[in-house]
XYZ file of C-alpha atoms in Angstrom:
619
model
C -44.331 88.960 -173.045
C -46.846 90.592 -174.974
C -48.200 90.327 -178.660
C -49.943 93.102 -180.221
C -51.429 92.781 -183.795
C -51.053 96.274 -185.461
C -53.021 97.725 -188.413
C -50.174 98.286 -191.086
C -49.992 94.007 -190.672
C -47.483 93.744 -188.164
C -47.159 92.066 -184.555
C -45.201 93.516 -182.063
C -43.641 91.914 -179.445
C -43.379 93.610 -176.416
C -41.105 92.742 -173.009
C -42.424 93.248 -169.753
C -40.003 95.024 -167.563
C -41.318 94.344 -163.803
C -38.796 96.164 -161.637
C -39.138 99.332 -163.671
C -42.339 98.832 -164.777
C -41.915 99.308 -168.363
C -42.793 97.545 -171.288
C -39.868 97.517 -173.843
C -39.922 97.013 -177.811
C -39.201 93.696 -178.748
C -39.083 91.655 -182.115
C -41.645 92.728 -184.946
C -42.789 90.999 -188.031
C -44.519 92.022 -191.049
C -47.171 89.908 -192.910
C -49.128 90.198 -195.861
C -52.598 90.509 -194.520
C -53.952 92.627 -191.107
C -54.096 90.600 -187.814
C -57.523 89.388 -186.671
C -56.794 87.571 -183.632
C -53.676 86.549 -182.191
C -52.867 84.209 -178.934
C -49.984 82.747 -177.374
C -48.782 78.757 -175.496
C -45.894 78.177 -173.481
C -45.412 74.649 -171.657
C -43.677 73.137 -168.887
C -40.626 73.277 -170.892
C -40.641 76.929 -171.542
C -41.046 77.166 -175.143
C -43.643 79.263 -176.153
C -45.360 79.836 -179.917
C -47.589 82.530 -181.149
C -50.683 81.573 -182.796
C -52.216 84.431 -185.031
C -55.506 84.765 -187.108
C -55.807 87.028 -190.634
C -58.892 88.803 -192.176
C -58.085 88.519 -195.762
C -56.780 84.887 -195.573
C -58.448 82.100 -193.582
C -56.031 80.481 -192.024
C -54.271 80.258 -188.655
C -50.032 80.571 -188.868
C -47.902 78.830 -186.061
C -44.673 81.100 -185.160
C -41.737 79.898 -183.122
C -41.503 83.196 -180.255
C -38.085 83.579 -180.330
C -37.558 83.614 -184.468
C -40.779 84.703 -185.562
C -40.722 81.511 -188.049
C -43.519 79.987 -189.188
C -43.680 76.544 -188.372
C -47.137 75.416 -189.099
C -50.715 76.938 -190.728
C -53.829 76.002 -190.349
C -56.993 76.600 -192.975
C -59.702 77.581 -190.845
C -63.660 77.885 -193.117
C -63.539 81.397 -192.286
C -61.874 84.810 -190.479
C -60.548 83.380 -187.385
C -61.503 85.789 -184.411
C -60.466 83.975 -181.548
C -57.490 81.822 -180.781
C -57.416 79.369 -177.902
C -54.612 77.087 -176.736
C -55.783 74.488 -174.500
C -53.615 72.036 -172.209
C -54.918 68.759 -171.813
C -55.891 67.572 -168.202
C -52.984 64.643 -168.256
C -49.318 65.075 -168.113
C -48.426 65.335 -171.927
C -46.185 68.262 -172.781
C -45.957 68.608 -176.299
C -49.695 67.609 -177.161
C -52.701 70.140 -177.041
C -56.152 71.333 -178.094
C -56.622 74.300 -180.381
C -60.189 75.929 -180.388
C -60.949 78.616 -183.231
C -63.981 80.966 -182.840
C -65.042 82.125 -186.714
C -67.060 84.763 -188.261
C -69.622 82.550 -189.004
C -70.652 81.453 -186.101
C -68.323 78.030 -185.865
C -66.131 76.970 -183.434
C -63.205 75.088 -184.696
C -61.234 72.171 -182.600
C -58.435 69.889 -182.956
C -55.505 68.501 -181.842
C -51.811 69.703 -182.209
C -48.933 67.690 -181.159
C -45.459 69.812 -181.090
C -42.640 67.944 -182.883
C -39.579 69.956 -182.635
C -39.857 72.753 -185.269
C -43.148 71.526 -187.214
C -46.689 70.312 -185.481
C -48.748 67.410 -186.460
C -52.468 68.178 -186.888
C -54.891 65.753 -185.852
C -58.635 65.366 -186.348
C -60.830 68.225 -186.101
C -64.403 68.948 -185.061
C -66.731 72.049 -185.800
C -69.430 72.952 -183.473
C -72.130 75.826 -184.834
C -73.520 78.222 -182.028
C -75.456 80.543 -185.019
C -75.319 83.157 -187.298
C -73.222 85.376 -185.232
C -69.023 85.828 -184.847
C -67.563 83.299 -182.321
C -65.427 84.726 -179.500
C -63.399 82.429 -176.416
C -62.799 83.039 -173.022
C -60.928 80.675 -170.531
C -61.524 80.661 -166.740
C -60.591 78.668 -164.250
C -63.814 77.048 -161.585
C -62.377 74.515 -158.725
C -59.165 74.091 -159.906
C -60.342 72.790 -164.024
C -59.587 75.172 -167.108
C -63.031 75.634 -169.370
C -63.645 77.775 -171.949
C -66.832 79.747 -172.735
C -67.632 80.556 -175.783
C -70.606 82.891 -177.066
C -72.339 83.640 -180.463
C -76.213 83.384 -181.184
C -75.805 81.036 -178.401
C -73.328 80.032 -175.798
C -71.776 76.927 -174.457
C -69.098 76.256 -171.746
C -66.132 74.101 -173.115
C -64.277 70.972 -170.665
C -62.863 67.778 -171.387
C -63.734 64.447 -170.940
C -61.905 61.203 -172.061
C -59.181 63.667 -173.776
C -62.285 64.766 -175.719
C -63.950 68.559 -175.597
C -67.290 68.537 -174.355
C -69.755 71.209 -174.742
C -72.122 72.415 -172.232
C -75.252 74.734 -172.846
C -75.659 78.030 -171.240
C -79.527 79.107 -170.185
C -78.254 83.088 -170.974
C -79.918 84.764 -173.968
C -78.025 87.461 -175.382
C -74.413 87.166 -174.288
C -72.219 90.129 -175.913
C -69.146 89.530 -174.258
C -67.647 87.782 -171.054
C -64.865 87.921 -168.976
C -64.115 86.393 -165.433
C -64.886 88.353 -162.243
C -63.154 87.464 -159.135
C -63.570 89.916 -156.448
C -63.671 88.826 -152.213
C -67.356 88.991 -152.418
C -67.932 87.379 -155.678
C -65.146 84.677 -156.286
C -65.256 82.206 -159.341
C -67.388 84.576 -160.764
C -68.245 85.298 -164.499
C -69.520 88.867 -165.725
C -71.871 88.701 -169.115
C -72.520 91.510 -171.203
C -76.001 91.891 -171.762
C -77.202 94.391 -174.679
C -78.824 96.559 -171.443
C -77.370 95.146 -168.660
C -74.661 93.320 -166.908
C -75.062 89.931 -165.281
C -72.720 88.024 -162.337
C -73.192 84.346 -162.470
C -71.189 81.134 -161.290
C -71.020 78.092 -163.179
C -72.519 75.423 -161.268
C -71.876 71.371 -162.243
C -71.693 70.882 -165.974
C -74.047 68.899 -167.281
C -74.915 68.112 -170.933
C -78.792 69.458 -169.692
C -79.364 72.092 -167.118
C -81.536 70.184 -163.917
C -83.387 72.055 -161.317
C -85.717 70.412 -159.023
C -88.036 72.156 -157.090
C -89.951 70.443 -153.901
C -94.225 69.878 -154.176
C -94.702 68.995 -150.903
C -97.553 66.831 -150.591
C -98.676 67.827 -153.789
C -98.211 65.146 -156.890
C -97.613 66.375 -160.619
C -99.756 64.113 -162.851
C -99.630 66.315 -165.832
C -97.695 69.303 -167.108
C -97.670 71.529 -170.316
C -95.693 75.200 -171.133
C -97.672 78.869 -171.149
C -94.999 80.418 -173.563
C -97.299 83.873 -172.850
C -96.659 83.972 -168.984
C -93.551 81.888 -169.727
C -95.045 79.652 -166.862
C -95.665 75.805 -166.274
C -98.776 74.618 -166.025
C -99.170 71.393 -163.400
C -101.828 69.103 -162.450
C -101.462 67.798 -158.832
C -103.113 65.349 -156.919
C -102.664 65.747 -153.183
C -102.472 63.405 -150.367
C -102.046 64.160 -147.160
C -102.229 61.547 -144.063
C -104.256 60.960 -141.604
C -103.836 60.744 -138.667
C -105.993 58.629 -137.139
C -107.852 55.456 -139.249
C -109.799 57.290 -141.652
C -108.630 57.513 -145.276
C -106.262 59.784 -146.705
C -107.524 63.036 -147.345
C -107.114 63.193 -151.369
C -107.305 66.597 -153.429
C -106.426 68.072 -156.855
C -105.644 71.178 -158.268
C -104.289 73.057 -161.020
C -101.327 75.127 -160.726
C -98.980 77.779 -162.658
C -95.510 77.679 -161.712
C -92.501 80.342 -163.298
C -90.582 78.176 -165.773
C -87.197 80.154 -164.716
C -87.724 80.481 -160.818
C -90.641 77.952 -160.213
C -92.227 80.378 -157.793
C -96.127 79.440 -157.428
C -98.250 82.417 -159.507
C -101.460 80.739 -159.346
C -103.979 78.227 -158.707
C -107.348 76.175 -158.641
C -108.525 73.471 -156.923
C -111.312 71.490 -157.895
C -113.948 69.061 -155.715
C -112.749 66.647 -153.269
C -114.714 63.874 -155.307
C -112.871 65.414 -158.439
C -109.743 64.895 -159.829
C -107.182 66.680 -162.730
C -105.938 63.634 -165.079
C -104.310 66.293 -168.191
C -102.896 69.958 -169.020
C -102.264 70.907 -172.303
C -101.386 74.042 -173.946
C -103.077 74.848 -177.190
C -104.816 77.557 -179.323
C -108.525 77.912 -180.415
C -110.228 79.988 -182.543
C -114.120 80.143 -182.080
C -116.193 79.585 -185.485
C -117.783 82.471 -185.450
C -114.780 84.232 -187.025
C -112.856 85.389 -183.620
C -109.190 84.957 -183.620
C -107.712 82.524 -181.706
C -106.443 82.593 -177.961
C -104.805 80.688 -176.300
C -105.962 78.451 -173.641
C -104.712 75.882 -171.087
C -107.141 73.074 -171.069
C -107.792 70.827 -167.902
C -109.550 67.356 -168.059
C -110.951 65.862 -165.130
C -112.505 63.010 -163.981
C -115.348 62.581 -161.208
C -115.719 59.428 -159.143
C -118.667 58.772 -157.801
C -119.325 55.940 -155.344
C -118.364 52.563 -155.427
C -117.530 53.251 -159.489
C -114.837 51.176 -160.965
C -114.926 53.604 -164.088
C -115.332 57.463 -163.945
C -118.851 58.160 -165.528
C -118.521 61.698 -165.152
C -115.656 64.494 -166.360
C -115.140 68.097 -166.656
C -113.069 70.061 -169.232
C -112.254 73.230 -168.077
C -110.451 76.069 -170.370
C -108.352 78.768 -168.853
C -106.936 82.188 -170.246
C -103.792 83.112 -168.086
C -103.157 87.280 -168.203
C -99.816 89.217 -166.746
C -100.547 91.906 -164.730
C -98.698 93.988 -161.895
C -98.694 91.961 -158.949
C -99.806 93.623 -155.872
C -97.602 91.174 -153.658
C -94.331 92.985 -152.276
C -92.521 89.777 -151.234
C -93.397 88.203 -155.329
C -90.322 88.160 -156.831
C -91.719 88.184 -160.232
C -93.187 91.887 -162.423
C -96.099 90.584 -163.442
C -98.526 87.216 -161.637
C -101.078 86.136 -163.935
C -104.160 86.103 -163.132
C -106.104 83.212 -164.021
C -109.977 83.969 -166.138
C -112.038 80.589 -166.223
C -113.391 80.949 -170.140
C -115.586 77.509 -170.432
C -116.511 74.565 -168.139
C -118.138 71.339 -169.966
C -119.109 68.359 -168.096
C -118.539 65.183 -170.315
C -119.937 61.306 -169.855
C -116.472 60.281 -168.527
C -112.692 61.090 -167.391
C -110.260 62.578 -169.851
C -107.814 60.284 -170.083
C -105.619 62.977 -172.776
C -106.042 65.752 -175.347
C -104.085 68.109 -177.286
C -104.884 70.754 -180.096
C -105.950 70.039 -183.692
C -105.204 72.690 -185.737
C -106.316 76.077 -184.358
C -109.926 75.274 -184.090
C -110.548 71.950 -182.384
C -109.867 70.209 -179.261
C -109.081 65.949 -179.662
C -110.173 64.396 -176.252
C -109.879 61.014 -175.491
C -112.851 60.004 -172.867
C -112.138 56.823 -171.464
C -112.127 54.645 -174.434
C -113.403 57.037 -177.002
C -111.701 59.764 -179.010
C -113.676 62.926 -179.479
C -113.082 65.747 -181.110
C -114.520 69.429 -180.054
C -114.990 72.551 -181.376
C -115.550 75.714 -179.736
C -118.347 77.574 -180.088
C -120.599 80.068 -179.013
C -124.508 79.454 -177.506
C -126.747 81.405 -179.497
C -128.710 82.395 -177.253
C -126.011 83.924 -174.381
C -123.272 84.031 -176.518
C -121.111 82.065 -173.970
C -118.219 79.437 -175.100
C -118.914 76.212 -175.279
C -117.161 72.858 -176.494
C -119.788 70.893 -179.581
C -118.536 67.373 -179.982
C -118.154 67.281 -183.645
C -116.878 63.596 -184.326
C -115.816 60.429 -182.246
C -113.648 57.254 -182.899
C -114.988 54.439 -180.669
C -112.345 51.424 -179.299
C -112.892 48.831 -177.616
C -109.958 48.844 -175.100
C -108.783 51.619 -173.177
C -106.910 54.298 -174.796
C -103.208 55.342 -173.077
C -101.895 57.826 -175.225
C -102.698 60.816 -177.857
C -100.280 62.765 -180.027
C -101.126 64.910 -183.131
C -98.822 65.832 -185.921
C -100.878 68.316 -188.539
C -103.927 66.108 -189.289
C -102.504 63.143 -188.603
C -103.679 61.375 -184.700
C -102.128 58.751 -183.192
C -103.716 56.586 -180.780
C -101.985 54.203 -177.981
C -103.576 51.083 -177.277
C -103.367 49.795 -173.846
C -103.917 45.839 -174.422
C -102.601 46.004 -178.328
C -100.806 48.525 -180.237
C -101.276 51.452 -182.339
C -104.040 53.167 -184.302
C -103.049 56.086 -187.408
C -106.584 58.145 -187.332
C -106.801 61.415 -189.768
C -108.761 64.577 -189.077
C -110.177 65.738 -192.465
C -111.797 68.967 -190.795
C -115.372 67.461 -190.342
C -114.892 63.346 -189.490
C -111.930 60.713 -188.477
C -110.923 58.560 -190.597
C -108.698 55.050 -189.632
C -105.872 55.079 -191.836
C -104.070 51.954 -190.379
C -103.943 49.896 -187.645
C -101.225 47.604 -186.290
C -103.085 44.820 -184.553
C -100.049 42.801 -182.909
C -100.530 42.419 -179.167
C -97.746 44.697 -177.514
C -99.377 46.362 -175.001
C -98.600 49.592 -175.687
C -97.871 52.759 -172.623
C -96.477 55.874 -174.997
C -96.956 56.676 -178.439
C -95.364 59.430 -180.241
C -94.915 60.715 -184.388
C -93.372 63.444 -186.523
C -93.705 63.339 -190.349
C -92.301 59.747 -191.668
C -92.658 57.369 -188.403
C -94.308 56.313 -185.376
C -92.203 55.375 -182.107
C -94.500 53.632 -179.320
C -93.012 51.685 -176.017
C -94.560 48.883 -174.313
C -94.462 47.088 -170.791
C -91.662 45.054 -171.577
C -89.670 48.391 -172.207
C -89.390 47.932 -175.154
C -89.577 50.593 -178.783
C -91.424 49.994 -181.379
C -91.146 52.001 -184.744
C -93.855 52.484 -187.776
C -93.069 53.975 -191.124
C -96.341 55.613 -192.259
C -96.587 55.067 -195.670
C -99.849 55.985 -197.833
C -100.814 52.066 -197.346
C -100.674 52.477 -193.621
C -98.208 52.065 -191.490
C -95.179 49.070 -191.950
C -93.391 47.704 -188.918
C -89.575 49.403 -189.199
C -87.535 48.826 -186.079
C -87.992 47.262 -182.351
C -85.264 47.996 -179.663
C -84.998 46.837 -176.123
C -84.141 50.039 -173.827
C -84.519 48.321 -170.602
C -86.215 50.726 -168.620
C -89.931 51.716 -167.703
C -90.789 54.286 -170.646
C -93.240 56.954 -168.905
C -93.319 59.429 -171.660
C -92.765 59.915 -175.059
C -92.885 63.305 -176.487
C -91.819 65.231 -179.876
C -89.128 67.542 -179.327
C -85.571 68.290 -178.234
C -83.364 69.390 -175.610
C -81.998 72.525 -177.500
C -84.195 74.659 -179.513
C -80.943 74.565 -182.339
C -80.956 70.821 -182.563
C -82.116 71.121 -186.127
C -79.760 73.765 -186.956
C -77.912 71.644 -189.964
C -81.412 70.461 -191.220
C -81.105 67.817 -193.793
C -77.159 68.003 -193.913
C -77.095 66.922 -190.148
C -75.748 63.707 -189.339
C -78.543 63.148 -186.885
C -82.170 65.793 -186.689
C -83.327 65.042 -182.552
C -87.105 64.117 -183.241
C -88.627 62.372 -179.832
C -87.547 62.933 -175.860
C -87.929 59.889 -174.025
C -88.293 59.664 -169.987
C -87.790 57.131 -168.019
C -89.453 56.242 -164.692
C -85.786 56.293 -163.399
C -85.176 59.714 -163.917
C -83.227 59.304 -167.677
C -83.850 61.665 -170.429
C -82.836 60.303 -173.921
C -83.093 62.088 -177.373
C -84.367 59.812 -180.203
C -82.554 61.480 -183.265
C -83.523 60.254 -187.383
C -80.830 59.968 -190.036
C -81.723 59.224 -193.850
C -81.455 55.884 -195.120
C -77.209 55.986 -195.937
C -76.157 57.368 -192.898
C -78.042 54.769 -190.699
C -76.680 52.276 -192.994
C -73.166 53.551 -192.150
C -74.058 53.468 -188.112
C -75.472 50.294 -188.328
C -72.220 49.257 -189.714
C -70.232 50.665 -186.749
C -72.751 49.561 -184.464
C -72.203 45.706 -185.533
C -67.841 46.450 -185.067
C -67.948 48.013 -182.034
C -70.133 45.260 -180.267
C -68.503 42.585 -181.513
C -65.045 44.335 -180.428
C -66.671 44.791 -177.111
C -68.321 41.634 -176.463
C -64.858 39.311 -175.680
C -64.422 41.890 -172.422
C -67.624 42.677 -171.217
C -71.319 41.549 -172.786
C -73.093 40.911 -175.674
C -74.719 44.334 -175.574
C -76.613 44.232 -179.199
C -77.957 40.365 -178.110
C -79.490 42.043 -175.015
C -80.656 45.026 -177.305
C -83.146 42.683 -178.895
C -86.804 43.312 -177.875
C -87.726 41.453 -174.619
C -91.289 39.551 -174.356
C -93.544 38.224 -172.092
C -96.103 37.103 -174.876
C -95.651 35.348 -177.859
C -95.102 37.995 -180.637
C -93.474 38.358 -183.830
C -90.549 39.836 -181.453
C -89.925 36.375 -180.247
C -87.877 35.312 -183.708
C -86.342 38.506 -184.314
C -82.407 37.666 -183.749
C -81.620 41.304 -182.534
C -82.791 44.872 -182.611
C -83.307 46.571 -185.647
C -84.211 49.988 -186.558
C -82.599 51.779 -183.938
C -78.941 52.931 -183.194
C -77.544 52.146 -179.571
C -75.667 56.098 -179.290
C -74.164 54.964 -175.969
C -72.731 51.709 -177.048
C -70.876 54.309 -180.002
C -69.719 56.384 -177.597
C -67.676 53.585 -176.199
C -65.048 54.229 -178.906
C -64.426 57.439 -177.768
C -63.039 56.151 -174.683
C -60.249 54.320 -177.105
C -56.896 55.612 -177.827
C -55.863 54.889 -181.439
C -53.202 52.145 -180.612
C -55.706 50.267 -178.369
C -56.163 47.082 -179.889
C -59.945 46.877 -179.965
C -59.484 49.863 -182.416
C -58.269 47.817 -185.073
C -61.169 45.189 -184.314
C -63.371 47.705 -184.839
C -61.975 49.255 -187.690
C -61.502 45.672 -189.549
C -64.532 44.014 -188.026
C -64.302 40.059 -187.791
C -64.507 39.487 -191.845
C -63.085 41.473 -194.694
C -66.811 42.492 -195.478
C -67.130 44.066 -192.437
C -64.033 46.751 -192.605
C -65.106 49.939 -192.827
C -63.607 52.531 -195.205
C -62.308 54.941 -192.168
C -59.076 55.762 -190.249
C -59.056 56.148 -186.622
C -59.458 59.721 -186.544
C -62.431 60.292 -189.010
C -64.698 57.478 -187.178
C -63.611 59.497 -184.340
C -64.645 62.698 -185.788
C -68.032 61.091 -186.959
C -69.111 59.724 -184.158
C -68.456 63.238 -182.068
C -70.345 64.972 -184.817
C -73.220 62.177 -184.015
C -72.711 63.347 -180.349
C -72.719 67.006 -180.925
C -76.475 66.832 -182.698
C -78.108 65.702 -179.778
C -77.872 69.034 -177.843
């Protein structure tokens, strides 16, 4: 059978004839608005329904196929394009996902369960892929039904504990898509680019695209992004053995890598006795009036002989240039080529640095910050880096991030240091002084998050009378970076209406990626809340997971009396209640929480919906 949405607000239904090969006038209905999208469902049973979409009225209408009764409708927040039916993975024939593609960029899901000649609608979920109309396409890969959908962006649709999960897609662009299954190209998808078309295969779906590419004997100790050459740029240290008893043959070099294909484009190596501690990114303007480039800045630091401390550093600042490559077998248009602008020797190794505005350079050398400006030498006119202020510690210095004027510095043997750049001197603006022993650092506008040896987070609430101590949080793994950011460049697409705004990216030693997200002050309230049910409702079958939560210490701190974490929201321990079906008992534990102060004010299906909201802002 066929349904056809007509323009005088009809749909036809048409019967396929497949011995004569004819398709024969069936039943026809009028309605009072024009058809926008229209899609049919049959199940194992063999009753089928029409589901149809209407420009003038937002809403979504439920027919029975063989009476062309409305049975259900649906209000949708705006002109439904594209209609979806979706079977679930288990063995339930009269229950079902519907997914809704809108005009305004929203996709639309929920659950419909079939009840003779009506439908019951359960709790539904809107995920936002832009500014542009939402359209949905299912295809099968290995055996499992997914849907792709594309707007501004596009994501790939499965399920996962009777839940719809969305997957990102690293295509700009995407007009239209349909699947493409041909002997050579099986499982195949064809996109619609506006100047081209594309053939690509889903691979595993992941909530973040992973691709690994192999070094060799060559070490990463420091990476940053060339958005102009849309390149990586890597500092390695390279080992190689030896093969008899002398030492280990141990150089360093700096390297630019494509970001899409990670095909080497360029590179310099530095002295045997030399060796490249930090890459940054970052745009200077010289003060003579000249508008600003952007550089990629290497620090270095020199051993000498029998030194326990580098004494001696470099900091070296490179422009990187496309240009035709004369290399045949190089995949890519254009290699850059690589123009050393500046090299300064300094009175030690750069332990980090990072831009300060669009005019200075913040360096920390060993255990002093320093901030540079570049310049020109009056008498050759050649670039150079003037120290212009310093900030002298007493310990060594682990970590540097800058947010506007405000500098944060990690402590190795204590905590953290607030510094501010007022365009000509630093100024300390607050200090913690409690003995954490501090690895990462990081800061946006309100807080500081740092992490310690005992893998543990730390957060700061800078206030104008320094920063306050607001949260501490065992995560139980070796924290090797912090950074600002996020995982999807629309993360912050709801702004301050989102449940959750992805601040920080966290890395672990083991390989895990987490996203540290910030809610206002009711929201976390309402978490917190949740947080408390759902690990007490969990704690009878497996662990006390918000006891373990609590920081862990191997020095006597202020940590040592706090009862339990605070501050911070355990996402994966709310997750957990996804995996619950709404007659499981810990449900109503966790709805009605172990007092009568602790109930919360929700039904099954909008904590549900809440907490797959939460889930849905992190990517």
């Amino acid at each position: 059978m066929i349904c056809v949405g007509l323009h005088d607000n009809s749909l036809l239904l048409l019967h396929v004839d497949q011995d004569r090969k004819l398709l024969k006038d069936g039943k026809q209905a009028q309605f009072g608005s024009q058809i926008s999208a229209v899609s049919m469902r049959s199940d194992s049973t063999g009753k089928s329904n029409i589901f149809l979409g209407f420009w003038q009225k937002h809403v979504i209408q439920i027919l029975n196929t063989d009476t062309l009764e409305r049975m259900a409708e649906i209000e949708v927040p705006h002109v439904p394009l594209s209609i979806v039916p979706w079977e679930h993975d288990f063995p339930v024939v009269h229950r079902f996902h519907l997914l809704i593609g809108t005009g305004n960029g929203h996709i639309v899901t929920m659950r419909l369960r079939s009840k003779g000649a009506s439908f019951d609608i359960g709790e539904r979920r809107l995920i936002y892929l832009g500014e542009r109309p939402v359209h949905l396409q299912k295809y099968v890969d290995q055996g499992k039904e997914n849907v792709i959908a594309t707007g501004k962006r596009a994501v790939i649709l499965s399920r996962s504990n009777r839940s719809v999960v969305q997957h990102h897609i690293n295509i700009k662009d995407i007009e239209a898509v349909l699947p493409f299954n041909t002997p050579r190209f099986s499982n195949t998808l064809m996109f619609k680019l506006p100047s081209s078309l594309l053939l690509a295969r889903i691979g595993k779906l992941e909530k973040i695209k992973i691709d690994s590419v192999s070094l060799g004997y060559d070490v990463p100790v420091s990476i940053a992004y060339h958005s102009e050459t849309h390149a990586f740029a890597l500092g390695c240290v390279r080992r190689e053995p030896s093969r008899d008893e002398a030492y280990d043959a141990t150089t360093s070099s700096f390297k630019l890598l494509d970001a899409t294909t990670f095909e080497h484009l360029n590179s310099y190596s530095v002295p045997s006795t030399e060796e490249i501690t930090k890459v940054c990114v970052t745009s200077l303007g010289v003060n003579d009036g000249d508008i600003s480039s952007k550089y990629i800045a290497v620090g270095t630091a020199v051993w000498g002989e029998d030194e326990s401390e580098p004494t001696k550093g470099r900091i070296l600042l490179f422009t990187a240039v496309n240009t035709q490559s004369t290399f045949i077998a190089t995949r890519n248009a254009s290699a850059p080529i690589l123009n050393l602008m500046l090299e300064q020797e300094i009175t030690g190794a750069v332990v980090s640095m990072c831009g300060l505005g669009d005019a200075y350079l913040a360096v920390i050398v060993n255990t002093i910050l320093v901030v540079y400006q570049l310049t020109r030498k009056a008498a050759t006119n050649e670039l150079q880096l003037k120290p212009v202020d310093q900030w002298i510690h007493n310990y060594m210095l682990s970590s540097l991030v800058v947010n506007g004027s405000d500098i944060v510095i990690g402590d190795t043997f204590q905590s953290v240091t607030l510094l501010r750049w007022t365009g000509s001197e630093i100024k300390l603006v607050s200090k913690d002084y409690e003995t954490v022993n501090s690895l990462n650092a990081t800061l946006d506008d309100t807080h500081i998050i740092q992490s310690n040896v005992d893998n543990n987070l730390f957060s700061y609430k800078n206030e104008e009378d320094g920063i306050q101590p607001s949260g501490r949080y065992h995560f139980g793994e070796v924290i090797s970076s912090l950074v600002p950011g996020s995982v999807s460049t629309n993360a912050a697409r709801g702004g301050d209406k989102a449940l959750a705004v992805p601040k920080h990216l966290l890395f672990t030693s083991g390989g895990r990626i987490s996203v540290i997200s910030k809610c206002d002050d009711e929201r976390a309230m309402k978490l917190h809340n949740i947080q408390r049910n759902i690990g007490a409702a969990f704690k009878s079958d497996h662990y006390d997971v918000l006891s373990w939560r609590a920081p862990h210490t191997s020095i006597k701190t202020f940590s040592d009396d706090i009862p339990q974490a605070s501050g911070f929201i355990d996402g994966d321990l709310l997750l957990r209640f996804l995996e619950l079906e709404s007659d499981s008992p810990l449900v109503k534990k966790i709805l009605n929480g172990t007092k009568r102060a602790e109930r919360l004010d929700m039904e099954y299906g909008e904590l549900r919906e809440f907490i797959e909201e939460l889930q849905t802002t992190q990517y």
